[in-house]
Short mmCIF file of C-alpha atoms in Angstrom, two decimals:
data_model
loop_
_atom_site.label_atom_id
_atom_site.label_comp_id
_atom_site.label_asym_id
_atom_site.label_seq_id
_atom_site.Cartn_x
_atom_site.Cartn_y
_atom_site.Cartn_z
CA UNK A 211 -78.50 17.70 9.21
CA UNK A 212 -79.55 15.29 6.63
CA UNK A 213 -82.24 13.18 8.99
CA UNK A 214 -82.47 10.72 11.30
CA UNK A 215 -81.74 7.76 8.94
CA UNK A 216 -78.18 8.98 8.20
CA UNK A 217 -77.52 9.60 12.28
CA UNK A 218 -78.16 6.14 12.73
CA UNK A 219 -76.57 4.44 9.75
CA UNK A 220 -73.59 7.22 11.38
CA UNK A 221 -73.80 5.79 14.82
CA UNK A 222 -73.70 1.79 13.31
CA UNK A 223 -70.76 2.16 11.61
CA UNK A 224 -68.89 3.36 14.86
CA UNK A 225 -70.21 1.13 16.21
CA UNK A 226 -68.98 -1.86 13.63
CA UNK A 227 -65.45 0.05 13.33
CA UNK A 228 -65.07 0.05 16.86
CA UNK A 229 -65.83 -3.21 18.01
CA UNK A 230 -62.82 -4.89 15.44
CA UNK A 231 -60.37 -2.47 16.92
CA UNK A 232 -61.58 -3.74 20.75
CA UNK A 233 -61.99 -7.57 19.48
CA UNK A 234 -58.67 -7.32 18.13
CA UNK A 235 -56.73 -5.56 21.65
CA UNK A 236 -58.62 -7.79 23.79
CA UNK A 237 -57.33 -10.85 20.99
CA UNK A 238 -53.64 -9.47 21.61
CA UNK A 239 -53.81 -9.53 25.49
CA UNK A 240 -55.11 -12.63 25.70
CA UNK A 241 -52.70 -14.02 23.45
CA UNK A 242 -49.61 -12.48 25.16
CA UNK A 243 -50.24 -13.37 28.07
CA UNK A 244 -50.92 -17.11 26.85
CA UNK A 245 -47.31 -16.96 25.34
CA UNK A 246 -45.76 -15.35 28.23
CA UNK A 247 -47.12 -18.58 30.80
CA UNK A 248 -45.15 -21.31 29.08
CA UNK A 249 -46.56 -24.23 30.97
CA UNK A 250 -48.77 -22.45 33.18
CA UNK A 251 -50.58 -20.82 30.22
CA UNK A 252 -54.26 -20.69 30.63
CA UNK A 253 -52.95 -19.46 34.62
CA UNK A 254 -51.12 -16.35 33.06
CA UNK A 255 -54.44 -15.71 31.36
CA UNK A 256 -56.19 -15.95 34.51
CA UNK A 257 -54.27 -13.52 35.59
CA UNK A 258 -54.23 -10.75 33.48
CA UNK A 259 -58.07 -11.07 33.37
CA UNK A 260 -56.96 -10.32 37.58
CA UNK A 261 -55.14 -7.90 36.49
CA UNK A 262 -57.44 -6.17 34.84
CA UNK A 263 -59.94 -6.47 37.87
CA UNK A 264 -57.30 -4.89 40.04
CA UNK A 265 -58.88 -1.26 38.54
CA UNK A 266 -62.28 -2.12 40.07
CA UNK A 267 -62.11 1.41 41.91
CA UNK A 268 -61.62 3.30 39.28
CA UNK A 269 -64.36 1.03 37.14
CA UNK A 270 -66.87 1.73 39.47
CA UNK A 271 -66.04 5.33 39.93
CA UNK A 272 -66.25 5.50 35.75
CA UNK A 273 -69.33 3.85 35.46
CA UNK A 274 -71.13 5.67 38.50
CA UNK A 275 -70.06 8.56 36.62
CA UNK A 276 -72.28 8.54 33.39
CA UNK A 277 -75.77 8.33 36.00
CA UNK A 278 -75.15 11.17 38.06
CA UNK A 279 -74.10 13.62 36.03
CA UNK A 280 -77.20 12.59 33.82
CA UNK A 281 -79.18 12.71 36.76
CA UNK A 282 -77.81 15.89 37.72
CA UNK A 283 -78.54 17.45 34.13
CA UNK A 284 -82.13 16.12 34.24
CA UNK A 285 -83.10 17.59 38.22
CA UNK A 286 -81.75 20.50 36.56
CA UNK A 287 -84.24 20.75 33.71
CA UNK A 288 -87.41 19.88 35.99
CA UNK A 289 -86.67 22.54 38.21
CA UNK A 290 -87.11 25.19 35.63
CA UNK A 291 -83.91 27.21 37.33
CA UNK A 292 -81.50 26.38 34.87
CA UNK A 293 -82.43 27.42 31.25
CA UNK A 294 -79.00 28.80 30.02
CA UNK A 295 -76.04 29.84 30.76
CA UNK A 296 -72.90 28.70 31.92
CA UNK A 297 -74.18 26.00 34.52
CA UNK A 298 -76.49 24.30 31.80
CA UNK A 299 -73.45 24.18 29.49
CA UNK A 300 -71.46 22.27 32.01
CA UNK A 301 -73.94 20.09 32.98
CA UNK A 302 -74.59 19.19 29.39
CA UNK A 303 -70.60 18.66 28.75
CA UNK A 304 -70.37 16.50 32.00
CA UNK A 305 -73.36 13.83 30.61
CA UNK A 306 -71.36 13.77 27.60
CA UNK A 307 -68.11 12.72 29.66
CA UNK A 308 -70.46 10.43 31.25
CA UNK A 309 -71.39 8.53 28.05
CA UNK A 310 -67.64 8.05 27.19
CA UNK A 311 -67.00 6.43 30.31
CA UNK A 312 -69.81 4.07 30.47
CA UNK A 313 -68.72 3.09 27.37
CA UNK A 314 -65.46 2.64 28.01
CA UNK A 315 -66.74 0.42 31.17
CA UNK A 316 -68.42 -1.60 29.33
CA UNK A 317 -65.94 -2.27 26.94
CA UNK A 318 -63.98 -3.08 30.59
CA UNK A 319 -66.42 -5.82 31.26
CA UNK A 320 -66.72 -7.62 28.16
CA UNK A 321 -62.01 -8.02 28.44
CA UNK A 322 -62.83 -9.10 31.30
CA UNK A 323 -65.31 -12.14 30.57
CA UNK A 324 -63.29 -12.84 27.76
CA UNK A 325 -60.16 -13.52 29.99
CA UNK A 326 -62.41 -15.22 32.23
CA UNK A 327 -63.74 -17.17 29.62
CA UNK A 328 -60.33 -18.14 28.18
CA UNK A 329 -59.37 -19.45 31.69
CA UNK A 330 -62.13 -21.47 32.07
CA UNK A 331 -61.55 -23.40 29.16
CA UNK A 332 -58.88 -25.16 31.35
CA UNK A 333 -60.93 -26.46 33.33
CA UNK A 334 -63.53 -27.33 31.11
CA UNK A 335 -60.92 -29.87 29.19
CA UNK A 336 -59.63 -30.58 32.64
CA UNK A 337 -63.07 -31.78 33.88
CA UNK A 338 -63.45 -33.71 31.01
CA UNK A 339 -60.41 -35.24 30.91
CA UNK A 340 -61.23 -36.35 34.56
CA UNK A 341 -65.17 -37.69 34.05
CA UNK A 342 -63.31 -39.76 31.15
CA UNK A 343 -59.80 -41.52 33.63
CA UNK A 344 -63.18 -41.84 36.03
CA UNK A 345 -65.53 -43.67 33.34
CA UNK A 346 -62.50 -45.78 32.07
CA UNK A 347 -62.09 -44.17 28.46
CA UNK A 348 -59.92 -42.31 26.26
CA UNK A 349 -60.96 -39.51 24.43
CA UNK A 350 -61.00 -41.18 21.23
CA UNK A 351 -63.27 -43.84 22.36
CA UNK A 352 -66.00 -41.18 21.18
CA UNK A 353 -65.84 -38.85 17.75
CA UNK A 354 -67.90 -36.62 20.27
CA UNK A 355 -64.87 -35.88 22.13
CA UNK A 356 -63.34 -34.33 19.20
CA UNK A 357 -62.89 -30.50 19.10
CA UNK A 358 -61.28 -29.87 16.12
CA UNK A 359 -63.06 -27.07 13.95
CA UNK A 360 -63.14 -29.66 11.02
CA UNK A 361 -65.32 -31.74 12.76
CA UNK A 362 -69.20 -30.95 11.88
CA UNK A 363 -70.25 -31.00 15.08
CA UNK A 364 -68.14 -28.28 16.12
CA UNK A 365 -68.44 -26.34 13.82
CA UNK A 366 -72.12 -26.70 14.26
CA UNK A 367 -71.09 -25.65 18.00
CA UNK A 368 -69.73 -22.58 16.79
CA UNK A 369 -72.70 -21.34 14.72
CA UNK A 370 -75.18 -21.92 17.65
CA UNK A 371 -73.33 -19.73 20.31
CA UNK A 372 -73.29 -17.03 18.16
CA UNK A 373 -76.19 -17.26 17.17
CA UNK A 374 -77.64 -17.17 20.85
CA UNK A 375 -75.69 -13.74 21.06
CA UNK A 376 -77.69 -12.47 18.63
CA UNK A 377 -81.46 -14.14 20.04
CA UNK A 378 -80.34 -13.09 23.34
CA UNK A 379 -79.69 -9.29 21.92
CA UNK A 380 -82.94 -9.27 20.49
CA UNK A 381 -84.60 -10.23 23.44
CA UNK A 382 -83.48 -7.54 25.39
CA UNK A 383 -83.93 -5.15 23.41
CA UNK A 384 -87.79 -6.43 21.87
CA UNK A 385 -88.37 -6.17 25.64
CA UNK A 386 -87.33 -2.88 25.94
CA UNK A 387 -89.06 -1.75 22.87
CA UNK A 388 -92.54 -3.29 24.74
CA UNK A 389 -91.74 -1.84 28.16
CA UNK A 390 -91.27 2.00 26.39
CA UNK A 391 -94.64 1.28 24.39
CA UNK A 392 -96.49 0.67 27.33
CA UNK A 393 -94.92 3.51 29.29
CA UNK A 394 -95.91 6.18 26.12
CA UNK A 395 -99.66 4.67 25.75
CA UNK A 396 -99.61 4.81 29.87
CA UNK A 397 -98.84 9.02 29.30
CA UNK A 398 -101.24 9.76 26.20
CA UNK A 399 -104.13 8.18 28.75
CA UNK A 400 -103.23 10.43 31.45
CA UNK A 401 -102.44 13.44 29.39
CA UNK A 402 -106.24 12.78 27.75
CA UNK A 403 -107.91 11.74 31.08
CA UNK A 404 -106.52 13.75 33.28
CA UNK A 405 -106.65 17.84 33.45
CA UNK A 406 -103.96 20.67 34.16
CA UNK A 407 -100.95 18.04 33.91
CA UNK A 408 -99.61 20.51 31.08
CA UNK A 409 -100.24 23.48 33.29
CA UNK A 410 -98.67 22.61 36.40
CA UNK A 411 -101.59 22.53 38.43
CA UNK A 412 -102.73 18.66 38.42
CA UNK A 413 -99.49 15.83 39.41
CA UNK A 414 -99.29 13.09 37.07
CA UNK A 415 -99.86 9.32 38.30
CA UNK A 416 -96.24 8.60 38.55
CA UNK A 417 -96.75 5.63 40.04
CA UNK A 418 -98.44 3.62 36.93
CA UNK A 419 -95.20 4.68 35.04
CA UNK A 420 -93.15 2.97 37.79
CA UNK A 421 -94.83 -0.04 38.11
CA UNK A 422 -95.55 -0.56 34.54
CA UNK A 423 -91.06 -0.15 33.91
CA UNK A 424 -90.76 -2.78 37.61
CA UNK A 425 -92.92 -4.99 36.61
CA UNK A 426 -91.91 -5.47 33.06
CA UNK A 427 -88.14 -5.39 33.02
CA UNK A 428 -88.42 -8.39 36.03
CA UNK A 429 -91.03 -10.23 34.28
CA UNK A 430 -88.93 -10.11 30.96
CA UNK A 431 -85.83 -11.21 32.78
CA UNK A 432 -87.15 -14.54 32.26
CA UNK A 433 -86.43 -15.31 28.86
CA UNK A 434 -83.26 -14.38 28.74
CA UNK A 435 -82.04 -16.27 31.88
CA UNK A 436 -83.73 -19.33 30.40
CA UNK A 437 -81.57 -19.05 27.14
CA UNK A 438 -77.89 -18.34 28.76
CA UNK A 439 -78.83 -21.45 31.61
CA UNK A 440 -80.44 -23.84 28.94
CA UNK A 441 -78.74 -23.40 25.71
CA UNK A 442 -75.45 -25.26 27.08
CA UNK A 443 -77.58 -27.94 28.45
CA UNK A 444 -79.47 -28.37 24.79
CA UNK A 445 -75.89 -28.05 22.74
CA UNK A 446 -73.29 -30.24 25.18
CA UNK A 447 -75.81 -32.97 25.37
CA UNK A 448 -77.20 -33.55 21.79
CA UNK A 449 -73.87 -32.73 20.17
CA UNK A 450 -71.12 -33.87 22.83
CA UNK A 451 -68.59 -31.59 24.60
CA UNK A 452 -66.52 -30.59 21.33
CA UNK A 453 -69.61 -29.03 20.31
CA UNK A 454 -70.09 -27.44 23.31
CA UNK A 455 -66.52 -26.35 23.31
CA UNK A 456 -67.10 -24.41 20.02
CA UNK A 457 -70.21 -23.79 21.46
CA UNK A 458 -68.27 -21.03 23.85
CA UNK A 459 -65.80 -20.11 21.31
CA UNK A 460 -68.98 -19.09 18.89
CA UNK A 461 -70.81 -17.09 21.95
CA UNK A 462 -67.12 -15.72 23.05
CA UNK A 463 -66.23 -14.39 19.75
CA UNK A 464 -69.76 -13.36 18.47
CA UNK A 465 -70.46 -11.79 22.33
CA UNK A 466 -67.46 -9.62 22.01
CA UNK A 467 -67.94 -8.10 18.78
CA UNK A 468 -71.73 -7.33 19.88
CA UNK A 469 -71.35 -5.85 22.96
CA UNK A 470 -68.50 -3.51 22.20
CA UNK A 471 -70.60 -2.53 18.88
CA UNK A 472 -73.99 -2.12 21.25
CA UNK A 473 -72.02 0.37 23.56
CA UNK A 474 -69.89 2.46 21.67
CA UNK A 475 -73.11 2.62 18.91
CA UNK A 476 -75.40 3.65 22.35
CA UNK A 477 -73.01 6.26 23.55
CA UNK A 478 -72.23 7.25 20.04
CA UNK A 479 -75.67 8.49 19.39
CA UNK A 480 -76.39 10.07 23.01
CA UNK A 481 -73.05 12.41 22.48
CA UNK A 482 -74.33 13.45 19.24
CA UNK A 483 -77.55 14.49 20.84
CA UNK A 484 -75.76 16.37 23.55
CA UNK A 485 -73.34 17.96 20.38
CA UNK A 486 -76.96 19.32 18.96
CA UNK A 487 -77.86 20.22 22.53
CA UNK A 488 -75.21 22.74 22.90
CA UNK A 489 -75.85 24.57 20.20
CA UNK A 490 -74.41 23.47 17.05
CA UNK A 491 -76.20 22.46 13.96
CA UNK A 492 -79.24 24.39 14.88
CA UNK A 493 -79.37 23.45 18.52
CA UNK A 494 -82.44 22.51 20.33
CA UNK A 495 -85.73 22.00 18.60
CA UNK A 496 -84.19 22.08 15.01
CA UNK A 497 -84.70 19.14 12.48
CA UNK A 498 -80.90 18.24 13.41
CA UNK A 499 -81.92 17.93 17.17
CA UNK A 500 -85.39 15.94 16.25
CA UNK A 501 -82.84 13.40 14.19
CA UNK A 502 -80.36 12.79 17.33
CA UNK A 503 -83.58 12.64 19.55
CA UNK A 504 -84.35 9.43 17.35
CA UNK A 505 -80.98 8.05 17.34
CA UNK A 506 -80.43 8.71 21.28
CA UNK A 507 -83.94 6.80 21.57
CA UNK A 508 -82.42 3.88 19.72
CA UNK A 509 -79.18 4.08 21.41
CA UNK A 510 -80.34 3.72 25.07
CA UNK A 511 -81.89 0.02 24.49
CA UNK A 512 -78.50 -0.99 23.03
CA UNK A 513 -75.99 1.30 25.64
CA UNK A 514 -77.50 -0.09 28.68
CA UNK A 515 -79.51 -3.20 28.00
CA UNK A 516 -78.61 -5.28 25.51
CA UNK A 517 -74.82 -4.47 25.17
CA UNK A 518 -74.13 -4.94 29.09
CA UNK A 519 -75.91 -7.74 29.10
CA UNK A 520 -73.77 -9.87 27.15
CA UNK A 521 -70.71 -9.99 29.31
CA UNK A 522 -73.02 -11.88 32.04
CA UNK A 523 -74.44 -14.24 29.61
CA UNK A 524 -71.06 -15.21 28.23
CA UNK A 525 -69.67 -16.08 32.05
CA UNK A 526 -73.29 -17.74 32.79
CA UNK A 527 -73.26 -20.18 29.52
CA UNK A 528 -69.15 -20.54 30.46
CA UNK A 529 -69.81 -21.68 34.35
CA UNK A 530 -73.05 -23.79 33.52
CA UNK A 531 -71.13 -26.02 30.81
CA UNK A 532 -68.16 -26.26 33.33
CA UNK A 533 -70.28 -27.91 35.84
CA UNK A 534 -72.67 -30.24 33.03
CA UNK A 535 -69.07 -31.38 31.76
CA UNK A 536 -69.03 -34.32 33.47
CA UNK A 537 -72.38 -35.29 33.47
CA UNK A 538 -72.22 -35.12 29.37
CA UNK A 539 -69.54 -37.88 29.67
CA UNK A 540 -70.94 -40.06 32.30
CA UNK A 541 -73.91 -40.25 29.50
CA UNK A 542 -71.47 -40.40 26.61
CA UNK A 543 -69.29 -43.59 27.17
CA UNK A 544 -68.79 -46.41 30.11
CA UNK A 545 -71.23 -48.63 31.77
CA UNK A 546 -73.60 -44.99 32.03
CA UNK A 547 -73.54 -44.33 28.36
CA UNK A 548 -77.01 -43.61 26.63
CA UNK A 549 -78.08 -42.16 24.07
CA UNK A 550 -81.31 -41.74 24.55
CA UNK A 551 -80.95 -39.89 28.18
CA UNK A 552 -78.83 -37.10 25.86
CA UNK A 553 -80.98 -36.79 23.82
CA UNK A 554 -83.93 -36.92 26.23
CA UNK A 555 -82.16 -34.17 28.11
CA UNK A 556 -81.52 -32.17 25.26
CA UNK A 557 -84.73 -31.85 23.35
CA UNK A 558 -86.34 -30.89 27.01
CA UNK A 559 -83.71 -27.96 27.43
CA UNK A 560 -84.99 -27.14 23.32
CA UNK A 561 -88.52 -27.27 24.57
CA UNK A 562 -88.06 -25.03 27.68
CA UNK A 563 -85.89 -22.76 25.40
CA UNK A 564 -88.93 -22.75 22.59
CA UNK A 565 -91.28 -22.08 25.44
CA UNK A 566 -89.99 -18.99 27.06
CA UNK A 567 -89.63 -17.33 23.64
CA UNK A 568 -92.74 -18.32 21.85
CA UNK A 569 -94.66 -16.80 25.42
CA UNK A 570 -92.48 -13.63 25.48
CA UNK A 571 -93.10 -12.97 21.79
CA UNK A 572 -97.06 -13.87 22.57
CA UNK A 573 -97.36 -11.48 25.62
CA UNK A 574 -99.72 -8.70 25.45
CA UNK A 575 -98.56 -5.13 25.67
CA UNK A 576 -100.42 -1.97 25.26
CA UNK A 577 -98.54 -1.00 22.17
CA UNK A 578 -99.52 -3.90 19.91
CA UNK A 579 -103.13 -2.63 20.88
CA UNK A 580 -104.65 -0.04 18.22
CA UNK A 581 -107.28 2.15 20.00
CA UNK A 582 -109.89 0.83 18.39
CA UNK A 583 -109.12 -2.26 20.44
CA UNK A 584 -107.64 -0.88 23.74
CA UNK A 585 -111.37 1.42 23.51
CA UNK A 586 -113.35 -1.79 23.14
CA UNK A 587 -111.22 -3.48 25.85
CA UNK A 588 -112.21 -0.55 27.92
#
């Protein structure tokens, strides 16, 4: 009732509240079950993340949820049969259902990298350990070995995956913010050019929408792959595998907080939409359902692109420094041992890194384009 500012400074703060209270259950599980393994510790954390898998069916059920009735709500409003009434009421309270669960899916997902995450690091210091009995050393031949959180270049580790969870966030949703500019400059051209769309009696070129969403979200896939695959590769070999080791801890911790926050912020702001939609606070076409609009706009970007997002990134980045383990101390120490290869290696991965993002901030879309120049390019 007080504007769209306040409904999204409303839906950040549930967001921020929630993700500590998920962080922190996710911290206890993970911890338990590390307590309860005894010697097989990092196992009994392997398994609880199993555990948690075991309630795939009703995961997928949950998540499959949130589309259809959505879907189901929105074939209802094209048709023009359902205006009011009891069966628009239900399908309005069944989207909002929908937006719980998805949340609470996604919330699912990011335990479940986390567990998978925490297991991993077993192997990671098990791989290590062997490329080091294999190259003859000890793993205080080398002060990169370390992986304390006093040493710099940890700590230095740490800052760098989180702050790839937050370049990575932005990414996804800058390219989702481009994608939706194209798409509304795409239906101001064919609302101007072409006649009767408003009336019913002239179809609209759905198929320039289409492509323009296809061939956008795959081309911007590229950026973001080339961060969660590269980033490792530039961190474990400039800075040594303790670095790369607080390297996941930073993304872990960092990717946890943020996609919980991106979810339950997402869904947060779509519910409050549907609250308006139902009648309260003025119901549809009020200021109060123009302010949700705005929120539910910014929501969907963080709900379903960003926020999911993460919990692949953080087993990517996990899986590609378990395999460049071993390669980081064949480089490191014994008769292999340069210097300049790491670095070599490193500053390419930088460079490929740079690349991507200074080309995906540089493409063209149509809504950096003011008319004056989209008319001239015409």
């Amino acid at each position: 009732e007080t504007g769209a500012a306040t409904v999204i400074l409303s839906g950040i703060s549930v967001g921020f509240e929630s993700a500590v209270f998920t962080a922190l259950t996710i911290g206890a599980a993970v911890y338990g079950a590390y307590l309860l393994g005894g010697a097989v510790a990092l196992f009994a954390v392997a398994l609880a993340g199993t555990g948690l898998l075991t309630t795939v069916g009703v995961i997928v059920a949950m998540d499959t949820f949130g589309p259809v009735s959505d879907n189901a709500q929105g074939i209802a409003e094209m048709s023009g049969d359902l205006k009011e009434g009891e069966g628009v009421q239900i399908l309005t309270e069944l989207d909002a259902v929908g937006n719980t669960t998805k949340a609470i899916t996604k919330g699912i997902a990011i335990s479940t990298a986390v567990l998978a995450a925490t297991a991993l690091f077993g192997s990671y210091a098990e791989a290590i350990d062997r490329a080091l009995d294999a190259a003859g050393a000890a793993v205080t031949d080398s002060d990169t070995f370390l992986s304390t959180i006093m040493s710099p270049n940890v700590l230095v580790g740490v800052l760098v995956g989180a702050c790839v969870v937050f370049l990575f966030s932005g990414l996804a949703v800058n390219a989702v913010s481009r994608a939706a500019g194209a798409v509304v400059y795409e239906v101001r051209r064919q609302f101007r050019e072409i006649a009767g769309i408003m009336e019913g009696t002239t179809r609209p070129e759905y198929g320039k929408v289409v492509d323009i969403v296809t061939r956008d979200s795959l081309r911007e896939l590229a950026t973001p792959g080339l961060l969660a695959v590269f980033a490792p590769i530039a961190v474990g070999f400039g800075l040594g595998t303790g670095a790369l080791a607080g390297y996941l801890g930073g993304a872990i911790a960092a990717g946890t907080l943020m996609a919980v926050f991106l979810a339950n912020s997402g869904g947060a702001w779509d519910n409050a939409k549907k609250l308006v939609e139902d009648g309260h606070h003025g119901g549809k076409g009020s200021e109060a359902h123009a302010a949700t609009v705005i929120g539910d706009t910014v929501g969907d970007p963080f709900k379903d692109t960003a926020g999911p997002a993460i919990n692949p990134l953080i087993k990517v980045m996990n899986l590609v420094s378990l395999l460049i383990a071993p390669a980081i101390v064949q480089y490191t120490v014994g008769p292999d041992a340069s210097l300049g290869v790491r670095l070599t290696i490193s500053l390419v991965a930088v460079a490929i890194i740079v690349t991507a993002i200074v080309v995906s901030k540089r493409r063209g879309t149509a809504i950096s384009d003011t008319p004056a120049e989209a008319k001239a390019k015409a």
